[in-house]
Short mmCIF file of C-alpha atoms and ligand atoms in Angstrom, two decimals:
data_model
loop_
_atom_site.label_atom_id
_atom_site.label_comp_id
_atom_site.label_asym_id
_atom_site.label_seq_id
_atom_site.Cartn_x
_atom_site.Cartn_y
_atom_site.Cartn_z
CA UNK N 1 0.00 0.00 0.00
CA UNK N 2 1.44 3.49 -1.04
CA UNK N 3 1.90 5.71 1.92
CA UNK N 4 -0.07 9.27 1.77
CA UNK N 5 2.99 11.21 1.29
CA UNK N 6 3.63 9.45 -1.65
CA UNK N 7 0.44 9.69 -3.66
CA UNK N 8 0.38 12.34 -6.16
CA UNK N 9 -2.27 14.66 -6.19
CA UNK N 10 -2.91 14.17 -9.77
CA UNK N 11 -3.33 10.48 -8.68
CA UNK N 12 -5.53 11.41 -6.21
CA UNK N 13 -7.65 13.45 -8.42
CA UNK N 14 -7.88 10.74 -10.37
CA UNK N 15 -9.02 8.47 -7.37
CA UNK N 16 -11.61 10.99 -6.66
CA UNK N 17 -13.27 10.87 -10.26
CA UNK N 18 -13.28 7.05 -10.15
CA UNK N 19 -14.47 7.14 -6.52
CA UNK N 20 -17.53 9.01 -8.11
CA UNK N 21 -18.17 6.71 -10.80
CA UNK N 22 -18.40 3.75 -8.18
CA UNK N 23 -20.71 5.71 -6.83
CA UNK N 24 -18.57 6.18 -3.31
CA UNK N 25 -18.59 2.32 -2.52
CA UNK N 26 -15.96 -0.30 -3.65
CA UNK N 27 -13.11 2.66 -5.14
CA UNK N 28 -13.19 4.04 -1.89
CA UNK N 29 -11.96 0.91 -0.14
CA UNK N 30 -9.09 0.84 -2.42
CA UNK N 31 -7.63 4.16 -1.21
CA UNK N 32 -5.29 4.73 1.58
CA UNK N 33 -7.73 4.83 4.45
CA UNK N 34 -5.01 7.52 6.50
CA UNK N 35 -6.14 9.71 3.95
CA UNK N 36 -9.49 9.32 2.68
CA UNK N 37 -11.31 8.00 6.55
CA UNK N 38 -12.62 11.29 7.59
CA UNK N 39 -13.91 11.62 11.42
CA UNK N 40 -17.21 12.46 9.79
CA UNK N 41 -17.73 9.44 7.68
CA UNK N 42 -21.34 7.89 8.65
CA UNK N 43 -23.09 10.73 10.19
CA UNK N 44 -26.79 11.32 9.93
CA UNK N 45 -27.30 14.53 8.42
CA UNK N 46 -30.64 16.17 6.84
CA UNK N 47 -30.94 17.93 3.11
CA UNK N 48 -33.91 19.09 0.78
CA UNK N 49 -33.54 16.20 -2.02
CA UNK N 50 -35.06 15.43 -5.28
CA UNK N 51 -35.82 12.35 -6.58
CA UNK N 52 -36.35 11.63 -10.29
CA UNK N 53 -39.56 11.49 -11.23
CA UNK N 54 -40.54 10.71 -7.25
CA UNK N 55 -40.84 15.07 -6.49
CA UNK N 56 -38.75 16.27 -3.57
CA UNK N 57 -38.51 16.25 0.50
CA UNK N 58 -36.08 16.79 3.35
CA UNK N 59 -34.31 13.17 3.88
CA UNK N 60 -32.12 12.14 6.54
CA UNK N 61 -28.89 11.27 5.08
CA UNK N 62 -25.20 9.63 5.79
CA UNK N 63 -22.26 11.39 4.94
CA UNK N 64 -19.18 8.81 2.90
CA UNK N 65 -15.83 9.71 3.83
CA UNK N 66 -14.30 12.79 2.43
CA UNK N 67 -11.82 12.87 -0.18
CA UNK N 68 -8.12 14.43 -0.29
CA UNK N 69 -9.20 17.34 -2.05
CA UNK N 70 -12.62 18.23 -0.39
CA UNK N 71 -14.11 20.45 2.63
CA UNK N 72 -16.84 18.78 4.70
CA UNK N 73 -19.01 22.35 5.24
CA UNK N 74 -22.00 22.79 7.74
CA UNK N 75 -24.13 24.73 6.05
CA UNK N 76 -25.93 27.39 7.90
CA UNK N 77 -27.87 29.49 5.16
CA UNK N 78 -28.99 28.79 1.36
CA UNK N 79 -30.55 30.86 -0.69
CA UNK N 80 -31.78 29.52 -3.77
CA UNK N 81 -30.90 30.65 -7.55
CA UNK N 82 -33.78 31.16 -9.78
CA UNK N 83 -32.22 28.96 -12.64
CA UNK N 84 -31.68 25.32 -9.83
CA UNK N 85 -35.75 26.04 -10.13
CA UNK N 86 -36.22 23.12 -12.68
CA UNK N 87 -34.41 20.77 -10.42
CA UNK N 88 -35.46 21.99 -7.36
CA UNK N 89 -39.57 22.05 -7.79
CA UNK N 90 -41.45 18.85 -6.81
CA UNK N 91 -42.42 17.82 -9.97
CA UNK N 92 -38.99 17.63 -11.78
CA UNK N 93 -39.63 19.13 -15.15
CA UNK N 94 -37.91 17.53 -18.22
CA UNK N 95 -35.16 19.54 -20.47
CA UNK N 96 -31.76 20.02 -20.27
CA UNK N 97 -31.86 21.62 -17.12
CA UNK N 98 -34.42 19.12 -15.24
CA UNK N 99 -32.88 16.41 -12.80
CA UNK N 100 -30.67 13.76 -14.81
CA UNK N 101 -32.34 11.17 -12.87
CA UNK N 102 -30.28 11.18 -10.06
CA UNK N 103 -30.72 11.57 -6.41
CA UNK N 104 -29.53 15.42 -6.01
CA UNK N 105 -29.23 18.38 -3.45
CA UNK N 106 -30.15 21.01 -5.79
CA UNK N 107 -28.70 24.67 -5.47
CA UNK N 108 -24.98 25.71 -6.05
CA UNK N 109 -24.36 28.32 -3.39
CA UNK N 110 -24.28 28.48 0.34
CA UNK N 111 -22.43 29.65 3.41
CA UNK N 112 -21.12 27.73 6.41
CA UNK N 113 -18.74 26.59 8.56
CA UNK N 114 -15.78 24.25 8.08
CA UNK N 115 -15.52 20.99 10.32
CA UNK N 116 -13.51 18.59 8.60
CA UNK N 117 -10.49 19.00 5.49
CA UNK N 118 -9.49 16.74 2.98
CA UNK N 119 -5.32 15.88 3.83
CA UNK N 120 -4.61 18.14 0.40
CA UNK N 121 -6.53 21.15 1.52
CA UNK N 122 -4.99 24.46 1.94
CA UNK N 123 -7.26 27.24 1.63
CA UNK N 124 -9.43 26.97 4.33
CA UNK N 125 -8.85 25.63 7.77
CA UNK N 126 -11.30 23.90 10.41
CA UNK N 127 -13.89 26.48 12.00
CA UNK N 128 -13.50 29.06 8.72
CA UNK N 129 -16.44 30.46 7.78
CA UNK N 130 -16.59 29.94 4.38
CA UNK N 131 -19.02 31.18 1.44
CA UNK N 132 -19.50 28.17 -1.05
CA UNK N 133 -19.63 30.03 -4.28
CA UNK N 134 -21.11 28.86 -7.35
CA UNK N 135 -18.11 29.29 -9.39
CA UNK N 136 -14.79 27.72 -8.64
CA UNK N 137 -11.67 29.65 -8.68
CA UNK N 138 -8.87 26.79 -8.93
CA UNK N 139 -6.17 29.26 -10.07
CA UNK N 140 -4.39 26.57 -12.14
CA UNK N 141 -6.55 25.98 -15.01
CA UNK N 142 -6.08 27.92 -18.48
CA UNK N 143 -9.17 29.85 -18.16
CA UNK N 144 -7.85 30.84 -14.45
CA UNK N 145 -4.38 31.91 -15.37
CA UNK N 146 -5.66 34.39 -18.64
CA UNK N 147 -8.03 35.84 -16.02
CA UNK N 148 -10.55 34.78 -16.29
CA UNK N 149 -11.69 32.57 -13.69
CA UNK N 150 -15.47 32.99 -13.74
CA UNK N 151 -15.39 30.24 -16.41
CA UNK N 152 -12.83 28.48 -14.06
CA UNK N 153 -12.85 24.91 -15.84
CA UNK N 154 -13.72 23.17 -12.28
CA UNK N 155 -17.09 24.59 -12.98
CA UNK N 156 -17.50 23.68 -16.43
CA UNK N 157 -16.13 20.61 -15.80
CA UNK N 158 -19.38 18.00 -16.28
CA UNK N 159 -20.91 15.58 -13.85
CA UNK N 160 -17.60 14.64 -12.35
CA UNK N 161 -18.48 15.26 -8.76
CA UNK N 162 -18.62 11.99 -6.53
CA UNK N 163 -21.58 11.38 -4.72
CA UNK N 164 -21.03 12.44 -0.99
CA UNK N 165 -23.78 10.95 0.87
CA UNK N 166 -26.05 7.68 0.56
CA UNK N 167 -29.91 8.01 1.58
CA UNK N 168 -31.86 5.66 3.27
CA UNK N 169 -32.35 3.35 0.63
CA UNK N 170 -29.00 2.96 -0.24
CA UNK N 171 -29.05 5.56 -3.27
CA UNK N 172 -26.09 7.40 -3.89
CA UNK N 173 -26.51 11.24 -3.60
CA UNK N 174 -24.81 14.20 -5.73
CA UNK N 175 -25.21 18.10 -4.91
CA UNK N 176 -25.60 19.72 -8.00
CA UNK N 177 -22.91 21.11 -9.67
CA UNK N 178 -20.44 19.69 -6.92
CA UNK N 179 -22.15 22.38 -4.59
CA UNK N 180 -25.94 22.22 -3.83
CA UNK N 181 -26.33 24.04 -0.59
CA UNK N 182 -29.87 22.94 0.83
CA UNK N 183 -28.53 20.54 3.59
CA UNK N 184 -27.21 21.00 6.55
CA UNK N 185 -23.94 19.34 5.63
CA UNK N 186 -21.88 20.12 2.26
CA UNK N 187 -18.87 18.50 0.77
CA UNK N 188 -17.28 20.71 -2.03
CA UNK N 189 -13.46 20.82 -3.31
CA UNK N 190 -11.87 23.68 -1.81
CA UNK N 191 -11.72 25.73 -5.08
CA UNK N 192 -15.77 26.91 -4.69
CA UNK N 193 -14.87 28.15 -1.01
CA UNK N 194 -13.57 31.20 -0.13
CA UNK N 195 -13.14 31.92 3.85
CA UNK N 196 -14.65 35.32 5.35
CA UNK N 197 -13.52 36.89 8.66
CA UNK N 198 -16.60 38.97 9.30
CA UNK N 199 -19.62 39.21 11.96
CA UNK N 200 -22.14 39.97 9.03
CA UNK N 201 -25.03 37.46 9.44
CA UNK N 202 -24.91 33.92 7.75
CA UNK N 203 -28.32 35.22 5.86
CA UNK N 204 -26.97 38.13 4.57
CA UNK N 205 -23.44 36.04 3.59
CA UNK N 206 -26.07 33.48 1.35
CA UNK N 207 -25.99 35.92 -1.28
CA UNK N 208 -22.30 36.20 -1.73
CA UNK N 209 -21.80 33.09 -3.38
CA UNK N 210 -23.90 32.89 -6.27
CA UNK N 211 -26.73 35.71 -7.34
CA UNK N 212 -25.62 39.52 -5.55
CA UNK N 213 -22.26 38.92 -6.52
CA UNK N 214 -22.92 38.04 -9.65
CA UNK N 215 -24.72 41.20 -10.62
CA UNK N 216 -22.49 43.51 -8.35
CA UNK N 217 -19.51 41.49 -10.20
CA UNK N 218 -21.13 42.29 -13.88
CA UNK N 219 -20.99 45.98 -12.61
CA UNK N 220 -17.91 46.51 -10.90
CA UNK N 221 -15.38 43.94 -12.27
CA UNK N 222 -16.28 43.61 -15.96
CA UNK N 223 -18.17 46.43 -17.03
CA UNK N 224 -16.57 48.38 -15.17
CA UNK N 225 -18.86 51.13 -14.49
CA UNK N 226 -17.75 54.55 -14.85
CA UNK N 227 -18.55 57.50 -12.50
CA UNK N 228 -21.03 59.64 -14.12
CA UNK N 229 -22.13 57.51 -16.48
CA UNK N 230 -25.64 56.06 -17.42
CA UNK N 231 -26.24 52.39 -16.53
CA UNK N 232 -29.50 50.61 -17.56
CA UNK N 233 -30.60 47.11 -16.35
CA UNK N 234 -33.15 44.65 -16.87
CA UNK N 235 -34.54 42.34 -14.51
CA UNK N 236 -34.57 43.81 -10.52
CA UNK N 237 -33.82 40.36 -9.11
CA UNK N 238 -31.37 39.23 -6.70
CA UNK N 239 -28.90 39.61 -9.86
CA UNK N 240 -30.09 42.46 -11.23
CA UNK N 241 -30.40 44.36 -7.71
CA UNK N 242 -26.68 43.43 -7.46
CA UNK N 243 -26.04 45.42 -10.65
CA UNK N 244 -27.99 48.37 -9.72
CA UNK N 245 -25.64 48.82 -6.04
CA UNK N 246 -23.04 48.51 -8.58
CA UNK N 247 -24.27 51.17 -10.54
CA UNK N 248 -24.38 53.62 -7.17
CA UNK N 249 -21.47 52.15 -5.55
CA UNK N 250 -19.24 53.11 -8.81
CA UNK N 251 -20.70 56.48 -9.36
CA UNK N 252 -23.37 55.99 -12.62
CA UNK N 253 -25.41 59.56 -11.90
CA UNK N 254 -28.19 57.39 -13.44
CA UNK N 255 -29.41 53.96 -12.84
CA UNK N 256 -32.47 52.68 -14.93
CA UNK N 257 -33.99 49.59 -13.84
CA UNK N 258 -36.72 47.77 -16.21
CA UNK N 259 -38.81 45.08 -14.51
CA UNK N 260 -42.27 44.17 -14.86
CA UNK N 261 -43.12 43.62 -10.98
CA UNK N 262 -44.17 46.66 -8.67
CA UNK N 263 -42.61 45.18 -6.03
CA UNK N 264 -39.18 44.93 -7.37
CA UNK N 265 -39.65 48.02 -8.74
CA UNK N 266 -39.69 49.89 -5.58
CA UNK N 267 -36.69 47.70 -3.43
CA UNK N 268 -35.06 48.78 -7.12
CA UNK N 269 -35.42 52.23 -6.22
CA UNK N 270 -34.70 52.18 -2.55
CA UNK N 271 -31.29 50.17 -3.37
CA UNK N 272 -29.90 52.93 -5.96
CA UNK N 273 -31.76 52.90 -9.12
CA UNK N 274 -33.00 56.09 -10.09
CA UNK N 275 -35.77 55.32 -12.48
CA UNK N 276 -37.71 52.45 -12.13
CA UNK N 277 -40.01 51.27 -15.48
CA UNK N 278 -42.31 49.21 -16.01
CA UNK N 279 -41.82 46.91 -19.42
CA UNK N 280 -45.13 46.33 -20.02
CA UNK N 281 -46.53 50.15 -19.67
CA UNK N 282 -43.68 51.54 -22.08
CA UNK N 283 -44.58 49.03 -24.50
CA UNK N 284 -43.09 49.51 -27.98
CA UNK N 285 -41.65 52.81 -26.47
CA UNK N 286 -39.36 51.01 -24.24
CA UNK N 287 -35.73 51.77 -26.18
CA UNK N 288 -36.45 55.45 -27.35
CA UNK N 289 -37.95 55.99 -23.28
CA UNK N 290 -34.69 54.90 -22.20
CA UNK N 291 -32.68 56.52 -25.31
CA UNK N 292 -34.50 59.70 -23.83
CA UNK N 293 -33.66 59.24 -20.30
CA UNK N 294 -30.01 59.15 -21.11
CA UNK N 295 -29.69 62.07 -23.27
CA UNK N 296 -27.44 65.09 -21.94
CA UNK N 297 -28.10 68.58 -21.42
CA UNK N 298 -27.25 69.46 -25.07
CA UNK N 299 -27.96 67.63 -28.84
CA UNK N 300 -24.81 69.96 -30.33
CA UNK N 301 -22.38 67.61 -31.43
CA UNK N 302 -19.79 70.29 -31.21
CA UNK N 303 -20.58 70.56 -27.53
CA UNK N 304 -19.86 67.32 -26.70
CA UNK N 305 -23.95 66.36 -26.98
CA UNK N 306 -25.62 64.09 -29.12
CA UNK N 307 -28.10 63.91 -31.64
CA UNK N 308 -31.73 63.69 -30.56
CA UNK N 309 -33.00 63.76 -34.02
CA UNK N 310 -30.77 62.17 -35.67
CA UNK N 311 -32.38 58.97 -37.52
CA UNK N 312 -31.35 55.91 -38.77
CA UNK N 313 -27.92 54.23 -37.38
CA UNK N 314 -27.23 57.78 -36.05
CA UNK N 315 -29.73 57.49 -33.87
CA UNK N 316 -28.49 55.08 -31.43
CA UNK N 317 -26.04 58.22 -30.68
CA UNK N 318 -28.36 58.02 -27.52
CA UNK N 319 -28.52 55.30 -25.01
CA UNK N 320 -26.97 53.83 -21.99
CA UNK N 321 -23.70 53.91 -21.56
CA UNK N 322 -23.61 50.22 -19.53
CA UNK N 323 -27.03 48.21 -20.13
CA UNK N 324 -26.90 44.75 -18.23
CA UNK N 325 -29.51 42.52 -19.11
CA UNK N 326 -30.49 40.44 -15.65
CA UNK N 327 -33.81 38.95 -17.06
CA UNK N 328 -33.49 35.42 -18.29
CA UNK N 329 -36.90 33.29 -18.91
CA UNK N 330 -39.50 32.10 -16.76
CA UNK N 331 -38.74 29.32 -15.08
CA UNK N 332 -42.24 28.92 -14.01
CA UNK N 333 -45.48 30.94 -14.53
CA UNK N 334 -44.71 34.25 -12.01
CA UNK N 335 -48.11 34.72 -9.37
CA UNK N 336 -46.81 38.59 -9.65
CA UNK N 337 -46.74 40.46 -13.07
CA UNK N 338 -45.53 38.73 -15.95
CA UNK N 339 -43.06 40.25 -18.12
CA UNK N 340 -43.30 40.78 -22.19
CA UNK N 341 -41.61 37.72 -23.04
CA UNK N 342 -41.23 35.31 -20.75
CA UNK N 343 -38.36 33.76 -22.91
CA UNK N 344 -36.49 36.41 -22.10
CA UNK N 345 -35.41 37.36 -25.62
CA UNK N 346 -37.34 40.43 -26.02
CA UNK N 347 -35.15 42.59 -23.18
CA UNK N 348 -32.03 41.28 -25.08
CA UNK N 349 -33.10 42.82 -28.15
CA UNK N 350 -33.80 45.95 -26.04
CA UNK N 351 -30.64 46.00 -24.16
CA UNK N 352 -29.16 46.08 -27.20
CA UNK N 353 -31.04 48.66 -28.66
CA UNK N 354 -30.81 51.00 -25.73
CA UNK N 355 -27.02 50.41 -25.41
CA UNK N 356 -25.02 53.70 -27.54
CA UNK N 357 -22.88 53.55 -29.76
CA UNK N 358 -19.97 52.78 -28.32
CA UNK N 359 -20.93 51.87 -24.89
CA UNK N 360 -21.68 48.30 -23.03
CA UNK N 361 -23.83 45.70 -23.07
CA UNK N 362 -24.17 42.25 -21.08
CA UNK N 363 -25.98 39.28 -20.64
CA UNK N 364 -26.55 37.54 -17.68
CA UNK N 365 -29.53 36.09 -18.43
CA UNK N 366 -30.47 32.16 -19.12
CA UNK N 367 -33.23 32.54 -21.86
CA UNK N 368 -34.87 30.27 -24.23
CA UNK N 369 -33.88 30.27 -28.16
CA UNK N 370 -31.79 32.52 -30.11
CA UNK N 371 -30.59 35.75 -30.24
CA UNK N 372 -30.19 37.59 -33.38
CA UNK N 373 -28.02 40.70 -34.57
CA UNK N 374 -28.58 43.23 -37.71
CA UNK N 375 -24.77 42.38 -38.81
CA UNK N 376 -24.40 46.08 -39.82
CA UNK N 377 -25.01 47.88 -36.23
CA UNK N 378 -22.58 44.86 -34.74
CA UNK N 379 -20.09 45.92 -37.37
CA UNK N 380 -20.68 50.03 -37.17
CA UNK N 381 -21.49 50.32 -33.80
CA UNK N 382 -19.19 49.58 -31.26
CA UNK N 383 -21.01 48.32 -28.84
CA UNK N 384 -19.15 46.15 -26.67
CA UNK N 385 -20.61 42.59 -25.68
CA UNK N 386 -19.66 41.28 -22.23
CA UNK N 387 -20.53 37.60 -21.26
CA UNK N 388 -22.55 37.58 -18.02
CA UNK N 389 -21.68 34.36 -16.23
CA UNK N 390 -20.41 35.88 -12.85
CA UNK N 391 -19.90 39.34 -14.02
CA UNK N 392 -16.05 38.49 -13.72
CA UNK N 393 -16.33 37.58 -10.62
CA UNK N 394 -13.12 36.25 -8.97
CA UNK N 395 -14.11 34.80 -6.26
CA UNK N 396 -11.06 34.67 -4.14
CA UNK N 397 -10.26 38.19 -4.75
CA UNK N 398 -14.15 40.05 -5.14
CA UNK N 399 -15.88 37.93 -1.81
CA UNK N 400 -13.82 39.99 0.31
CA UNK N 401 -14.35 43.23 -0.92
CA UNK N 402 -18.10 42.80 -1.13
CA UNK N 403 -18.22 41.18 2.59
CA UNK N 404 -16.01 44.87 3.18
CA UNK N 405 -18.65 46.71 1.14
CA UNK N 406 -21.73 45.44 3.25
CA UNK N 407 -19.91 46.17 6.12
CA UNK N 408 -19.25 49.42 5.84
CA UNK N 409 -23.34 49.73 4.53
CA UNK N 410 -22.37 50.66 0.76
CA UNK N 411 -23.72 47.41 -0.11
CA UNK N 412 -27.48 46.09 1.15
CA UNK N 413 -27.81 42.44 1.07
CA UNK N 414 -30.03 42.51 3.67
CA UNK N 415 -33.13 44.23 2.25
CA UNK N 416 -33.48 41.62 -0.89
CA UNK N 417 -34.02 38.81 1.68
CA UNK N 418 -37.61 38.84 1.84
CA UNK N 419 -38.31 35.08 3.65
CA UNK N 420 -36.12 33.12 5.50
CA UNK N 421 -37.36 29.27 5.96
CA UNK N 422 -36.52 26.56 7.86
CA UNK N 423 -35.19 23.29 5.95
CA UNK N 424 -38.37 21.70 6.68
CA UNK N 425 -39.54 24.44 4.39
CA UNK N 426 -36.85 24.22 1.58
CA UNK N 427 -39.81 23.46 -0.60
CA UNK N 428 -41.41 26.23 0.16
CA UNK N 429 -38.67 28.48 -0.12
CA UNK N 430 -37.65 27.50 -3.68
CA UNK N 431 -41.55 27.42 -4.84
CA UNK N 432 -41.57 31.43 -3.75
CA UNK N 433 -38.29 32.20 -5.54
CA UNK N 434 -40.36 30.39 -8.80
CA UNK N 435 -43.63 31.97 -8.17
CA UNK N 436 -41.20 35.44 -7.88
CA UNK N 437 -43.33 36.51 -4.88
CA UNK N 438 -40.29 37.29 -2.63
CA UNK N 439 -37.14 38.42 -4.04
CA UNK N 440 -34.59 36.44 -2.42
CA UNK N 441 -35.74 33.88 -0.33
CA UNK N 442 -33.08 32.10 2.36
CA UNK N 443 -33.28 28.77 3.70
CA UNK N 444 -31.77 28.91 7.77
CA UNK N 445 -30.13 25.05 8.61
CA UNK N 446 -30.37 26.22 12.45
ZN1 ZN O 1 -27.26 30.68 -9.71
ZN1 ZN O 2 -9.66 27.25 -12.80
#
């Protein structure tokens, strides 16, 4: 038997996949028990759960060993992301984003505490509090080192996360995306934590790993929003409310937020945005409303203004100077106002239309079909396209800085929690972020 010292971690990582694919039994037994028998290993623990084709409950559940490279987390507060909804409801909807008929702890961001680390771990120690983000930040992969670690290749990496836990009946059990989050125990790799030395509440931390960052990312890290500028955004959910604090914590003098729902109109306004309209009263008047909003003082070109009447591609002279499109489709019919489109193409089209020449434009949103361009205004225009994902989020470097931010009360995570649920309630928690009657909703392990 090899020794631990003398097992590679490539080899290890390899161990790890092919302890998954045995579905945590026989592999495991194969592997140097010194370093894969954690303390841990057969405790009861309970987790919101869906079942293929059998809905979803809270089942109590027994933890496997840990592995080398992984962080045994005890989850104290989830909040769950608007796009887990197809895996998350109790009827488990088919498509390519509906449980792949395993046994799975939806979500893919959480926070909570460490209590037990892998023998390769090194960025977090026992007792950290740690946010579990939903994008990994390994550092060593090609997308991390060209900065860019938002599309990190841990978390575009496929189904190659062992199961961690067995249920009742024997059945393995995944988290999705290596994460979940709705349980009160968590075993991730250590490149989706990041550890946070702050007193802010574990409620207000839930948002940090997956949909306020995200937004406040898209704003501050690659948009970059300038001071003074004009920033426009659709969608005033938990992602789009992040990009709207970005908007006032980097200076924009204007902040437009588009979203069909009253509601989420007025926590818009109260958390920075400046105007607040509604999609489906502006109509076909939605771009050249917003075009009008963002015009300066002056339409003389020679005084720095722009054209008002100009018409044709010389119209789009006018417009936002950052638009960040936070919409996405419906994951399920809202029980608040329904948007335009609820494929989420529509405010895409707009976003770009409402963008100027020359200014930025990103998408953040998951929507259903495609997504066309007049060739010409790509070509002419200069609008710059940003990918959404995480905004350019890096985790390691931008979870501090917001934790700082909230801190000091420039950012307010605390006002988009609107229900907080016990895990006996996970259901109920995910079926209000789907029906979109609460903003965020948080699920509280304790
Ligand atoms: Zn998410
Ligand atoms: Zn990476």
């Amino acid at each position: 038997m090899e020794s631990k010292s003398s097992i590679s971690r490539r080899k290890l990582v390899r161990q790890t996949v092919a302890a998954g694919a045995a579905l945590g039994g026989v592999a495991l037994q194969a592997q140097t028990p010194g370093v894969l028998r954690g303390s841990n290993a057969g405790r009861k623990f309970r987790a919101y759960v869906t079942r293929p084709g059998a809905g979803s409950s809270v089942e109590e559940l027994t933890l496997l060993p840990i592995q080398p490279r992984q962080v045994l987390v005890r989850i104290e507060a989830c909040a769950p992301c608007y796009t887990t909804i197809p895996r998350a409801l109790p009827q488990p909807l088919t498509g390519p984003n509906a449980n792949r008929g395993r046994v799975e702890i939806p979500n893919h961001a959480a926070v909570g505490i460490v209590e037990e680390i892998g023998a390769l771990v090194k960025r977090v120690e026992k007792g950290d509090r740690v946010i579990v983000a939903g994008t990994s930040q390994c550092g060593q992969c090609y997308q991390c080192l060209h900065g860019d670690p938002d599309f990190c290749q841990f978390t575009f990496g496929g189904d190659i996360f062992p199961p961690f836990a067995t249920a009742s009946d024997g059945a393995a059990v995944v988290a999705q995306a290596g994460v979940g989050g709705s349980s009160e125990l968590a075993v991730v790799t250590e490149e989706y934590l990041c550890p946070v030395f702050t007193s802010v509440p574990a409620v207000e931390l839930s948002l940090l790993g997956d949909q306020l960052t995200s937004g406040f990312a898209a704003g501050m890290c690659r948009m970059k929003i300038e001071a003074g500028s004009n920033v426009v955004v659709f969608g005033a959910g938990p992602v789009g409310l992040g990009a709207v604090q970005a908007g006032r914590v980097m200076g924009a003098t204007q902040v437009v937020v588009v979203e069909p729902i009253r509601y989420r109109r007025e926590l818009a306004l109260k958390l920075g945005a400046t105007v607040a309209l509604d999609p489906n009263a502006e109509g076909a008047g939605l771009v050249e409303k917003i075009r009008d909003l963002c015009k300066g003082p002056t339409d003389r070109k020679f005084a720095g203004g722009e054209a008002w009447t100009a018409t044709g591609q010389a119209s789009s002279a006018r417009g936002a100077d950052f638009t960040i499109d936070a919409c996405g489709k419906d994951n399920a019919t809202p029980k608040v106002e329904r948007g335009p489109d609820p494929t989420g193409i529509l405010p895409m089209q707009q976003a770009w239309e409402c963008t100027r020449m020359g200014g930025h434009v990103m998408y953040m949103g998951a929507v259903q079909g495609n997504f066309s361009l007049n060739g010409t205004s790509l070509a002419l225009l200069g609008r710059t396209i940003h990918p959404g994902q995480q905004g350019g989020f890096h985790m390691m470097r931008d979870i501090p800085r917001i934790v700082k931010l909230i801190e000091r009360g420039l950012i307010d995570a605390k006002s988009m929690i609107q229900g907080t649920y016990p895990l006996d309630q996970a259901g109920q928690a995910y079926q209000d972020a789907a029906d979109r009657t609460k903003l965020a909703t948080v699920i509280l392990m304790s």
